[in-house]
Short mmCIF file of C-alpha atoms and ligand atoms in Angstrom, two decimals:
data_model
loop_
_atom_site.label_atom_id
_atom_site.label_comp_id
_atom_site.label_asym_id
_atom_site.label_seq_id
_atom_site.Cartn_x
_atom_site.Cartn_y
_atom_site.Cartn_z
CA MET B 1 28.27 32.04 43.94
CA THR B 2 31.44 30.42 43.46
CA SER B 3 30.70 27.14 44.69
CA GLU B 4 33.94 25.20 44.00
CA ALA B 5 35.72 26.94 46.50
CA HIS B 6 33.82 25.38 48.99
CA GLY B 7 34.39 21.56 47.56
CA SER B 8 31.17 19.70 45.97
CA ILE B 9 27.93 20.99 45.22
CA ALA B 10 24.70 19.50 47.29
CA LEU B 11 22.54 21.03 45.08
CA SER B 12 22.58 23.09 41.65
CA VAL B 13 19.52 24.88 39.86
CA ASP B 14 19.82 25.64 36.31
CA ASP B 15 17.73 28.42 34.70
CA LEU B 16 14.84 27.25 36.75
CA VAL B 17 11.67 29.09 35.36
CA VAL B 18 8.16 28.06 37.16
CA ARG B 19 4.52 30.01 35.60
CA PHE B 20 1.47 29.62 36.64
CA LYS B 21 -1.48 30.12 34.72
CA ARG B 22 -4.21 32.60 36.27
CA PRO B 23 -7.80 32.23 35.56
CA ARG B 24 -8.80 35.48 33.86
CA ALA B 25 -5.65 36.94 34.18
CA SER B 26 -1.77 36.96 32.57
CA ASP B 27 0.24 33.76 33.74
CA VAL B 28 2.70 34.68 36.44
CA GLN B 29 6.34 33.62 36.37
CA ALA B 30 7.02 33.34 39.64
CA ILE B 31 11.06 32.23 38.87
CA SER B 32 12.63 33.71 35.74
CA ASN B 33 15.63 32.11 34.89
CA VAL B 34 17.20 31.34 37.99
CA SER B 35 20.92 29.87 38.21
CA ILE B 36 22.09 29.07 41.59
CA SER B 37 24.22 26.02 43.46
CA LEU B 38 24.38 25.21 46.88
CA PRO B 39 27.55 24.11 48.47
CA ALA B 40 27.36 20.92 50.90
CA ARG B 41 26.96 22.21 54.08
CA SER B 42 26.51 25.78 53.28
CA THR B 43 22.64 27.31 54.53
CA LEU B 44 21.66 30.05 51.72
CA ALA B 45 19.36 32.21 52.53
CA LEU B 46 16.34 33.10 49.80
CA ILE B 47 15.32 36.72 51.14
CA GLY B 48 12.57 38.66 49.29
CA GLU B 49 9.58 41.05 49.54
CA SER B 50 6.37 39.04 49.90
CA GLY B 51 6.06 37.55 46.36
CA SER B 52 8.90 37.82 44.95
CA GLY B 53 8.88 33.56 44.82
CA LYS B 54 11.10 32.24 47.69
CA SER B 55 8.29 29.74 48.43
CA THR B 56 7.61 28.95 44.63
CA PHE B 57 11.43 28.57 44.02
CA ALA B 58 11.77 26.05 46.89
CA ARG B 59 8.44 24.17 46.23
CA ALA B 60 9.80 23.71 42.58
CA VAL B 61 13.37 21.91 44.12
CA CYS B 62 10.86 19.53 46.38
CA GLY B 63 9.11 18.91 43.47
CA LEU B 64 5.68 19.94 44.99
CA VAL B 65 4.87 22.94 41.85
CA PRO B 66 6.25 21.09 38.52
CA SER B 67 8.59 23.85 36.96
CA THR B 68 8.28 24.96 33.48
CA MET B 69 11.80 25.16 32.42
CA GLY B 70 15.13 24.25 34.03
CA ARG B 71 17.57 21.74 35.54
CA VAL B 72 17.35 20.26 39.01
CA GLN B 73 20.83 18.26 40.30
CA VAL B 74 21.43 16.76 43.75
CA ALA B 75 24.96 15.91 44.13
CA GLY B 76 25.67 16.07 40.93
CA VAL B 77 22.49 13.88 39.82
CA GLU B 78 19.66 15.58 37.61
CA LEU B 79 16.49 15.18 37.91
CA GLN B 80 13.53 14.85 35.91
CA GLN B 81 12.01 17.92 35.44
CA GLY B 82 8.74 18.87 34.49
CA GLY B 83 7.24 15.47 35.63
CA MET B 84 9.46 15.53 38.99
CA THR B 85 7.18 14.82 42.71
CA ALA B 86 8.06 15.44 46.04
CA ARG B 87 9.00 11.51 45.95
CA ASP B 88 11.40 12.23 43.26
CA ALA B 89 13.00 14.75 45.12
CA GLY B 90 12.93 12.74 48.70
CA ALA B 91 14.35 10.09 47.12
CA ALA B 92 16.64 12.57 45.60
CA GLY B 93 17.67 13.70 49.06
CA ILE B 94 15.11 17.09 50.13
CA GLN B 95 12.62 17.45 52.10
CA MET B 96 10.71 21.02 53.30
CA VAL B 97 9.61 21.56 56.55
CA VAL B 98 7.74 24.66 56.42
CA GLN B 99 5.77 27.29 58.75
CA ASP B 100 3.89 25.21 61.37
CA SER B 101 0.43 26.35 61.06
CA GLY B 102 -0.74 23.84 63.00
CA GLY B 103 -2.53 21.68 60.06
CA ALA B 104 1.38 19.94 58.89
CA LEU B 105 0.84 17.18 61.45
CA ASN B 106 -1.84 14.74 60.73
CA PRO B 107 -3.86 15.27 64.01
CA ARG B 108 -4.89 11.25 64.55
CA TRP B 109 -1.82 10.01 64.53
CA PRO B 110 0.07 9.80 67.63
CA ILE B 111 4.11 11.20 67.26
CA TRP B 112 5.99 8.07 66.78
CA ARG B 113 3.79 7.07 63.79
CA ILE B 114 4.17 11.07 62.05
CA ILE B 115 7.34 10.68 62.49
CA SER B 116 8.08 7.28 61.59
CA GLU B 117 5.77 7.49 58.35
CA PRO B 118 9.18 8.24 56.30
CA TYR B 119 10.95 5.16 57.13
CA ARG B 120 7.85 3.04 56.33
CA LEU B 121 6.90 4.64 52.80
CA MET B 122 10.83 5.17 51.38
CA GLN B 123 12.82 2.06 53.21
CA LYS B 124 9.52 -0.26 54.12
CA ARG B 125 10.23 -0.23 57.32
CA ARG B 126 7.37 -2.23 60.26
CA GLY B 127 5.89 -2.65 63.36
CA THR B 128 8.29 -2.18 66.43
CA GLU B 129 11.22 -1.01 64.43
CA LEU B 130 9.34 2.56 63.15
CA ARG B 131 9.09 3.11 67.00
CA THR B 132 12.51 2.63 67.89
CA LEU B 133 13.75 4.71 64.99
CA ALA B 134 10.88 7.55 66.21
CA ALA B 135 12.23 7.10 69.82
CA LYS B 136 16.32 7.90 68.44
CA ILE B 137 14.79 11.12 66.22
CA LEU B 138 13.12 12.59 69.05
CA ASP B 139 16.23 11.78 71.16
CA ASP B 140 18.04 13.72 68.23
CA ILE B 141 15.61 16.92 68.31
CA GLY B 142 15.52 17.60 72.21
CA LEU B 143 12.33 15.91 72.78
CA PRO B 144 12.35 12.98 75.93
CA ALA B 145 10.33 9.69 74.98
CA GLU B 146 6.96 10.12 76.75
CA PHE B 147 6.53 12.48 73.37
CA LEU B 148 6.06 9.33 70.96
CA ASP B 149 2.46 8.47 72.30
CA ARG B 150 1.61 12.31 72.20
CA TYR B 151 -0.47 13.74 69.65
CA PRO B 152 -0.29 17.06 67.59
CA HIS B 153 -2.56 18.79 69.49
CA GLN B 154 -1.23 18.14 72.79
CA LEU B 155 2.32 19.46 71.89
CA SER B 156 3.49 23.98 71.44
CA GLY B 157 3.79 25.25 68.59
CA GLY B 158 7.90 24.31 68.75
CA GLN B 159 7.35 21.02 70.07
CA ARG B 160 5.12 21.04 66.69
CA GLN B 161 8.01 22.20 64.64
CA ARG B 162 10.38 20.06 66.12
CA VAL B 163 8.31 17.41 65.54
CA ASN B 164 8.03 18.60 61.41
CA ILE B 165 12.01 18.69 61.39
CA ALA B 166 12.15 14.87 62.77
CA ARG B 167 9.89 14.14 59.86
CA ALA B 168 12.07 15.52 57.89
CA LEU B 169 14.93 14.01 58.98
CA ALA B 170 13.45 10.33 59.28
CA ALA B 171 13.62 10.50 55.64
CA GLU B 172 17.54 10.76 55.70
CA PRO B 173 17.93 13.93 53.39
CA THR B 174 20.90 16.03 52.43
CA ILE B 175 19.04 18.90 51.77
CA ILE B 176 16.11 20.74 53.57
CA ALA B 177 14.54 23.29 52.43
CA LEU B 178 12.96 25.23 55.38
CA ASP B 179 10.32 27.71 54.63
CA GLU B 180 9.40 30.37 57.15
CA ALA B 181 10.14 27.41 59.17
CA VAL B 182 10.51 29.59 62.56
CA SER B 183 8.72 32.14 61.36
CA ALA B 184 5.33 31.22 63.64
CA LEU B 185 7.63 30.92 66.85
CA ASP B 186 8.29 33.56 69.39
CA LEU B 187 11.92 35.08 70.26
CA SER B 188 13.05 32.27 73.00
CA VAL B 189 11.23 29.13 71.02
CA ARG B 190 12.64 30.89 67.75
CA ASN B 191 16.33 30.82 69.12
CA GLU B 192 16.06 27.24 70.11
CA ILE B 193 14.63 26.21 67.02
CA LEU B 194 18.17 28.27 65.22
CA GLY B 195 19.99 26.36 67.53
CA LEU B 196 18.41 23.00 66.92
CA LEU B 197 19.14 23.55 63.04
CA SER B 198 22.50 24.50 63.64
CA ARG B 199 23.72 21.49 65.81
CA LEU B 200 21.42 19.03 63.38
CA LYS B 201 23.54 20.61 60.04
CA GLN B 202 26.91 20.01 61.59
CA SER B 203 25.77 16.59 63.07
CA ARG B 204 24.07 14.89 60.29
CA GLU B 205 26.12 17.33 57.70
CA LEU B 206 23.29 19.09 56.27
CA THR B 207 22.44 21.82 53.45
CA TYR B 208 19.59 23.79 54.18
CA LEU B 209 17.90 26.52 52.15
CA PHE B 210 16.05 28.61 54.33
CA ILE B 211 13.67 30.67 53.39
CA THR B 212 12.86 33.60 55.90
CA HIS B 213 11.80 37.56 56.25
CA ASP B 214 13.57 37.35 59.71
CA MET B 215 17.31 39.55 58.91
CA GLY B 216 18.04 38.59 62.27
CA ALA B 217 17.91 34.69 61.79
CA VAL B 218 20.03 35.27 58.34
CA VAL B 219 22.49 36.72 60.47
CA GLN B 220 22.57 33.84 62.25
CA ILE B 221 21.99 30.89 59.97
CA ALA B 222 23.28 31.63 56.80
CA THR B 223 26.64 31.35 54.81
CA HIS B 224 24.97 32.43 51.97
CA VAL B 225 22.15 34.81 50.95
CA ALA B 226 20.41 34.67 47.40
CA VAL B 227 17.72 37.68 46.99
CA LEU B 228 14.97 37.82 44.70
CA TYR B 229 12.73 40.41 43.41
CA LEU B 230 9.75 39.47 41.42
CA GLY B 231 11.41 35.76 40.44
CA LYS B 232 14.38 37.03 39.26
CA LEU B 233 17.89 36.62 41.56
CA VAL B 234 19.31 40.24 41.98
CA GLU B 235 21.74 39.65 44.28
CA ASN B 236 23.92 36.15 45.28
CA GLY B 237 26.98 35.69 47.16
CA PRO B 238 28.14 34.30 50.99
CA VAL B 239 26.63 36.47 53.48
CA ARG B 240 29.25 38.65 55.08
CA GLU B 241 29.14 40.95 51.69
CA VAL B 242 25.40 40.42 50.91
CA VAL B 243 24.04 41.39 54.79
CA GLN B 244 26.82 43.68 56.10
CA GLN B 245 27.87 45.07 52.58
CA PRO B 246 25.03 44.75 50.11
CA LYS B 247 25.95 46.58 46.67
CA HIS B 248 22.38 46.01 44.65
CA PRO B 249 20.04 48.33 45.65
CA TYR B 250 17.05 46.54 46.38
CA THR B 251 19.18 44.60 48.74
CA ARG B 252 20.20 48.01 50.20
CA ALA B 253 16.48 48.88 50.66
CA LEU B 254 15.88 45.22 52.02
CA VAL B 255 18.20 45.09 54.57
CA GLY B 256 18.53 48.48 55.83
CA ALA B 257 16.88 48.10 58.42
CA VAL B 258 19.30 45.08 59.34
CA PRO B 259 21.12 46.02 63.25
CA THR B 260 24.67 45.37 62.75
CA ILE B 261 27.41 44.87 65.84
CA GLY B 262 30.59 46.57 64.94
CA LYS B 263 30.41 46.91 61.46
CA PRO B 264 30.33 50.17 59.48
CA ARG B 265 26.86 49.95 57.43
CA ALA B 266 26.88 50.29 53.69
CA ALA B 267 24.33 53.07 52.90
CA THR B 268 20.84 52.23 52.62
CA VAL B 269 18.90 52.81 49.62
CA VAL B 270 14.89 53.34 49.62
CA ALA B 271 12.82 52.05 47.53
CA GLN B 272 9.70 53.86 45.90
CA GLY B 273 6.36 52.71 46.04
CA GLU B 274 5.18 49.29 46.10
CA ALA B 275 6.38 46.06 44.17
CA ASP B 276 4.77 46.13 40.42
CA ASP B 277 2.43 42.52 39.94
CA ALA B 278 4.01 39.34 39.40
CA GLY B 279 1.82 38.76 36.59
CA ALA B 280 3.17 42.49 34.22
CA PRO B 281 6.55 42.77 35.35
CA PRO B 282 8.20 45.40 33.81
CA PRO B 283 10.07 45.06 31.02
CA GLY B 284 14.05 45.51 31.67
CA CYS B 285 15.54 45.66 35.05
CA ARG B 286 12.27 45.04 37.25
CA PHE B 287 13.07 47.27 40.21
CA HIS B 288 13.53 49.92 38.07
CA ARG B 289 10.03 51.74 38.89
CA ARG B 290 11.47 51.33 42.34
CA CYS B 291 14.71 52.34 41.73
CA PRO B 292 15.78 55.71 42.82
CA PHE B 293 19.38 55.45 40.07
CA VAL B 294 17.07 54.52 36.99
CA ALA B 295 18.36 55.59 33.51
CA ASP B 296 17.16 54.71 30.39
CA VAL B 297 19.16 51.59 30.21
CA CYS B 298 17.14 49.87 32.91
CA ARG B 299 14.16 50.67 31.16
CA THR B 300 14.78 48.35 28.13
CA THR B 301 17.65 46.21 29.22
CA VAL B 302 17.42 43.02 31.88
CA PRO B 303 20.68 43.86 33.54
CA GLU B 304 22.66 39.95 33.92
CA LEU B 305 23.96 38.80 37.11
CA THR B 306 27.69 39.15 36.90
CA ALA B 307 30.51 38.78 39.61
CA TYR B 308 31.12 42.38 41.21
CA SER B 309 33.19 42.76 44.71
CA GLY B 310 32.93 39.17 46.08
CA ARG B 311 29.47 38.22 44.81
CA GLN B 312 27.18 38.57 42.01
CA VAL B 313 24.99 41.44 41.01
CA ALA B 314 22.32 42.21 38.23
CA CYS B 315 22.49 45.74 37.56
CA HIS B 316 23.83 47.81 35.14
CA ARG B 317 24.97 50.82 36.85
CA ILE B 318 26.47 49.16 39.80
CA GLN B 319 29.97 50.24 40.21
CA GLU B 320 28.55 53.65 39.66
CA ILE B 321 25.80 52.96 42.53
CA ASP B 322 28.46 51.69 44.14
CA ASP B 323 31.07 54.56 44.14
CA LEU B 324 28.37 57.14 44.51
CA LEU B 325 27.05 55.94 47.78
CA SER B 326 30.49 54.76 49.84
CA GLU B 327 31.51 58.23 49.36
CA GLY B 328 28.49 58.84 51.69
CA GLY B 329 25.51 59.39 49.83
CA ARG B 330 22.79 58.64 51.30
CA THR B 331 18.96 58.04 49.05
N1 ATP F 401 -0.48 27.95 42.98
C1 ATP F 401 -0.39 29.57 42.06
N2 ATP F 401 -0.72 30.06 41.17
C2 ATP F 401 -1.17 31.14 40.64
N3 ATP F 401 -0.33 32.22 41.27
C3 ATP F 401 0.83 31.45 42.30
C4 ATP F 401 0.47 30.41 43.11
N4 ATP F 401 1.56 30.30 43.72
C5 ATP F 401 2.72 31.52 43.71
N5 ATP F 401 1.37 32.48 42.81
C6 ATP F 401 2.22 34.27 42.77
O1 ATP F 401 4.02 33.56 42.53
C7 ATP F 401 4.17 34.48 43.11
C8 ATP F 401 5.25 34.08 43.91
O2 ATP F 401 4.90 33.88 45.35
P1 ATP F 401 5.64 32.81 45.88
O3 ATP F 401 4.73 32.47 47.05
O4 ATP F 401 6.56 32.31 46.07
O5 ATP F 401 6.18 34.09 47.12
P2 ATP F 401 7.33 34.42 48.33
O6 ATP F 401 8.34 34.89 48.08
O7 ATP F 401 7.11 32.74 48.89
O8 ATP F 401 6.18 35.12 49.17
P3 ATP F 401 5.68 35.47 50.63
O9 ATP F 401 6.96 35.78 51.25
O10 ATP F 401 4.88 36.25 50.53
O11 ATP F 401 5.20 33.90 51.02
C9 ATP F 401 3.45 35.68 43.47
O12 ATP F 401 2.52 36.48 42.61
C10 ATP F 401 1.85 34.60 43.31
O13 ATP F 401 1.04 34.96 43.66
S1 SF4 F 402 19.63 47.88 36.63
FE1 SF4 F 402 18.93 50.59 37.23
S2 SF4 F 402 16.48 50.56 37.65
FE2 SF4 F 402 17.70 48.01 37.94
S3 SF4 F 402 18.78 47.84 40.35
FE3 SF4 F 402 20.33 48.83 38.53
S4 SF4 F 402 20.40 50.97 38.50
FE4 SF4 F 402 18.24 50.47 39.39
MG1 MG F 403 6.36 32.30 50.69
#
């Protein structure tokens, strides 16, 4: 995305590659030369099918998996790559909240201790000060003070997810990566947590990397959207463009089912077959075996991400496809 227009950059990722070794199988290049920047106070939704590399991207940025190559900068300051740890990322201002599986919180600790742990570790605070700080954050995330002495098993899924968010906030981040953070919640609780995230973003001037399969949540919360396909960025831009008027054939297929309110829909595309194995991605455009518009060049040459119609798209035939589909064609 063209971030200069939005002021300062919170997170800048340049040419990131993450490769995993697999026993008795080819390496997986889960993230393949991805470059992206998040303007300060934006919410970038990272979308793509299962296995496209969304979690790996977030985990690499948060220092939870080593990157093979590339650069990550937080507010212009470069983080050490390869050997970067979650602690380094935390110190630079990045925290991660994952889907509530019930296991992310220490079951033996009361909530006040869980929430205040980052203060103890990062700011060397001690004693009753920790409880006071926990009480303040608990209030911020909308839970009453009596929750301070409860344990994770006494909380509902939504309350636990609030505590996960509180714990991330205690580290005083500027960026929070939310990996399927509302996915396990029922609809009303999901909406409450999305509302909470929006309020916190305003009051604490946060930037979010928001990973989800839930296109409704993308429309509700995101300012920008990036689409991954087998570890490659295929489309990236403001949410209004990418979700309401998707251009890349894969994005059109992915967001095709999203209901829109009072806006004309871009023509959808039906992707053929299943995604290829990330360990052996096809040459050229990684989407070519499933794309109804495939041409010879797509089978041999990797399409570069280039500016097109208010966003970036990686597709050799983008103009032709756009012309064809805007004439009302539907494949
Ligand atoms: N630790 C690992 N070792 C080997 N391969 C891995 C590892 N973690 C992820 N992968 C592989 O990397 C690719 C990307 O996985 P990732 O979990 O990032 O996808 P995702 O987009 O988050 O999927 P989902 O929507 O299912 O959460 C997949 O092919 C996955 O099998
Ligand atoms: S580059 Fe070719 S195969 Fe890939 S999305 Fe575009 S038209 Fe389809
Ligand atoms: Mg994932």
